[in-house]
mmCIF file of C-alpha atoms in Angstrom:
data_model
loop_
_atom_site.group_PDB
_atom_site.id
_atom_site.type_symbol
_atom_site.label_atom_id
_atom_site.label_comp_id
_atom_site.label_asym_id
_atom_site.label_seq_id
_atom_site.Cartn_x
_atom_site.Cartn_y
_atom_site.Cartn_z
ATOM 1 C CA MET A 1500 0.000 0.000 0.000
ATOM 2 C CA SER A 1501 1.302 3.449 -0.903
ATOM 3 C CA LEU A 1502 2.035 5.906 1.880
ATOM 4 C CA ALA A 1503 -0.223 8.391 0.098
ATOM 5 C CA LEU A 1504 -3.207 6.029 0.383
ATOM 6 C CA ALA A 1505 -2.584 4.882 3.952
ATOM 7 C CA PRO A 1506 -4.787 6.508 6.602
ATOM 8 C CA LEU A 1507 -2.330 8.582 8.618
ATOM 9 C CA ASP A 1508 -4.785 10.089 11.097
ATOM 10 C CA LEU A 1509 -7.324 7.538 12.241
ATOM 11 C CA SER A 1510 -9.421 10.228 13.946
ATOM 12 C CA VAL A 1511 -10.315 11.646 10.533
ATOM 13 C CA GLU A 1512 -12.987 9.549 8.896
ATOM 14 C CA MET A 1513 -13.206 9.102 5.148
ATOM 15 C CA GLU A 1514 -16.638 10.739 5.179
ATOM 16 C CA ALA A 1515 -15.424 13.803 7.099
ATOM 17 C CA ASN A 1516 -16.196 17.279 5.861
ATOM 18 C CA LEU A 1517 -13.096 17.571 3.709
ATOM 19 C CA PRO A 1518 -13.263 20.411 1.174
ATOM 20 C CA CYS A 1519 -12.441 18.099 -1.738
ATOM 21 C CA ARG A 1520 -15.393 15.910 -0.730
ATOM 22 C CA LYS A 1521 -17.874 18.755 -0.086
ATOM 23 C CA PHE A 1522 -17.299 20.812 -3.253
ATOM 24 C CA ASP A 1523 -17.267 19.969 -6.949
ATOM 25 C CA PRO A 1524 -14.132 17.875 -7.621
ATOM 26 C CA ASP A 1525 -13.639 19.667 -10.945
ATOM 27 C CA LEU A 1526 -12.685 22.788 -8.978
ATOM 28 C CA TRP A 1527 -9.351 21.144 -8.030
ATOM 29 C CA PHE A 1528 -8.584 20.368 -11.691
ATOM 30 C CA SER A 1529 -9.878 23.521 -13.369
ATOM 31 C CA ASP A 1530 -8.134 25.383 -16.174
ATOM 32 C CA SER A 1531 -9.156 28.690 -14.623
ATOM 33 C CA PRO A 1532 -6.510 30.343 -12.408
ATOM 34 C CA THR A 1533 -9.311 31.850 -10.285
ATOM 35 C CA ASP A 1534 -10.874 28.436 -9.617
ATOM 36 C CA LEU A 1535 -7.493 26.962 -8.691
ATOM 37 C CA GLU A 1536 -6.833 29.794 -6.222
ATOM 38 C CA LEU A 1537 -10.249 29.113 -4.667
ATOM 39 C CA ALA A 1538 -9.392 25.405 -4.356
ATOM 40 C CA LYS A 1539 -6.040 26.300 -2.735
ATOM 41 C CA SER A 1540 -7.811 28.489 -0.192
ATOM 42 C CA LEU A 1541 -10.327 25.738 0.628
ATOM 43 C CA CYS A 1542 -7.426 23.359 1.384
ATOM 44 C CA GLY A 1543 -6.074 25.713 4.056
ATOM 45 C CA ASP A 1544 -8.081 24.295 6.982
ATOM 46 C CA CYS A 1545 -8.167 20.675 5.808
ATOM 47 C CA PRO A 1546 -6.912 18.229 8.457
ATOM 48 C CA LEU A 1547 -5.321 16.063 5.730
ATOM 49 C CA ARG A 1548 -3.563 18.902 3.890
ATOM 50 C CA VAL A 1549 -0.004 17.858 4.768
ATOM 51 C CA GLU A 1550 -0.627 14.181 3.973
ATOM 52 C CA CYS A 1551 -2.338 15.123 0.702
ATOM 53 C CA LEU A 1552 0.596 17.314 -0.317
ATOM 54 C CA ALA A 1553 3.147 14.656 0.656
ATOM 55 C CA GLY A 1554 1.289 12.059 -1.401
ATOM 56 C CA ALA A 1555 1.103 14.344 -4.425
ATOM 57 C CA VAL A 1556 4.838 15.068 -4.212
ATOM 58 C CA GLU A 1557 5.568 11.339 -3.864
ATOM 59 C CA ARG A 1558 3.432 10.517 -6.920
ATOM 60 C CA ALA A 1559 4.582 13.604 -8.901
ATOM 61 C CA GLU A 1560 0.954 14.436 -9.657
ATOM 62 C CA PRO A 1561 0.676 15.741 -13.214
ATOM 63 C CA TRP A 1562 -1.855 18.491 -12.444
ATOM 64 C CA GLY A 1563 -4.438 19.855 -10.037
ATOM 65 C CA VAL A 1564 -4.523 21.255 -6.524
ATOM 66 C CA TRP A 1565 -3.145 18.885 -3.887
ATOM 67 C CA GLY A 1566 -2.600 19.858 -0.262
ATOM 68 C CA GLY A 1567 -3.091 23.532 -1.031
ATOM 69 C CA GLU A 1568 -0.488 23.658 -3.817
ATOM 70 C CA ILE A 1569 -0.950 23.749 -7.587
ATOM 71 C CA PHE A 1570 0.760 21.005 -9.577
ATOM 72 C CA GLU A 1571 1.412 21.328 -13.289
ATOM 73 C CA ARG A 1572 3.329 18.692 -15.255
ATOM 74 C CA GLY A 1573 4.481 17.078 -11.991
ATOM 75 C CA ALA A 1574 5.894 20.303 -10.524
ATOM 76 C CA VAL A 1575 4.602 22.704 -7.889
ATOM 77 C CA VAL A 1576 3.757 26.082 -9.387
ATOM 78 C CA PRO A 1577 3.038 29.191 -7.304
ATOM 79 C CA ARG A 1578 0.030 30.113 -9.439
ATOM 80 C CA LYS A 1579 -1.461 29.121 -12.754
ATOM 81 C CA ARG A 1580 -0.915 31.741 -15.394
ATOM 82 C CA PRO A 1581 -3.606 32.616 -17.891
ATOM 83 C CA ARG A 1582 -2.872 31.978 -21.548
ATOM 84 C CA GLY A 1583 -0.680 34.413 -23.435
ATOM 85 C CA ARG A 1584 2.564 36.214 -22.787
ATOM 86 C CA PRO A 1585 2.978 37.281 -19.150
ATOM 87 C CA ARG A 1586 3.457 40.911 -18.212
ATOM 88 C CA LYS A 1587 6.716 41.993 -16.585
ATOM 89 C CA GLU A 1588 4.910 42.645 -13.279
ATOM 90 C CA ASP A 1589 3.520 39.104 -13.391
ATOM 91 C CA LEU A 1590 7.003 37.651 -13.858
ATOM 92 C CA ALA A 1591 8.270 39.531 -10.788
ATOM 93 C CA ARG A 1592 5.248 38.414 -8.747
ATOM 94 C CA ASP A 1593 5.749 34.804 -9.899
ATOM 95 C CA ALA A 1594 9.351 34.889 -8.679
ATOM 96 C CA ALA A 1595 8.190 36.047 -5.235
ATOM 97 C CA LEU A 1596 5.418 33.428 -5.169
ATOM 98 C CA ARG A 1597 7.914 30.715 -6.149
ATOM 99 C CA VAL A 1598 9.984 31.581 -3.060
ATOM 100 C CA GLU A 1599 6.813 31.397 -0.942
ATOM 101 C CA ALA A 1600 5.909 27.975 -2.372
ATOM 102 C CA GLU A 1601 9.418 26.689 -1.619
ATOM 103 C CA ALA A 1602 9.093 27.963 1.959
ATOM 104 C CA ARG A 1603 5.714 26.225 2.424
ATOM 105 C CA LEU A 1604 7.117 22.943 1.120
ATOM 106 C CA ALA A 1605 10.166 23.257 3.392
ATOM 107 C CA ALA A 1606 7.933 24.070 6.374
ATOM 108 C CA ASN A 1607 6.085 20.805 5.761
ATOM 109 C CA GLY A 1608 9.372 18.912 5.554
ATOM 110 C CA LEU A 1609 8.840 18.090 1.886
ATOM 111 C CA ALA A 1610 11.755 19.879 0.270
ATOM 112 C CA THR A 1611 15.177 20.820 1.492
ATOM 113 C CA SER A 1612 16.580 21.570 -1.943
ATOM 114 C CA ARG A 1613 15.357 22.204 -5.463
ATOM 115 C CA SER A 1614 16.226 18.616 -6.370
ATOM 116 C CA ALA A 1615 13.810 17.173 -3.776
ATOM 117 C CA VAL A 1616 10.701 18.715 -5.386
ATOM 118 C CA ARG A 1617 10.833 20.281 -8.786
ATOM 119 C CA LEU A 1618 9.321 23.751 -8.836
ATOM 120 C CA ALA A 1619 8.270 25.002 -12.224
ATOM 121 C CA ALA A 1620 9.888 28.206 -13.384
#
């Protein structure tokens, strides 16, 4: 059995009020940056957030929101960009958000270097 599928906290039942169980599952796999940010915010208070994120990192999830982080092509991205060429301000903001995402992963003990979890540029 994979660590990601093993129940890590027995006090949390499978039918608990987890955000990914209460809301439309498509929200966590949307193409819309706004929907993905909403899904990230809903993950904030989830009791399984850390385990969900660890499992997604272990499996290198190809896309979606897992444990409050956005995955794209198996990498954690700070935010999903809309289509088209990004503005210069957006590039600067993305760099700052990338540092934040690295800090969140490190705080959860999931990344100590860039080789542990690939962050998309």
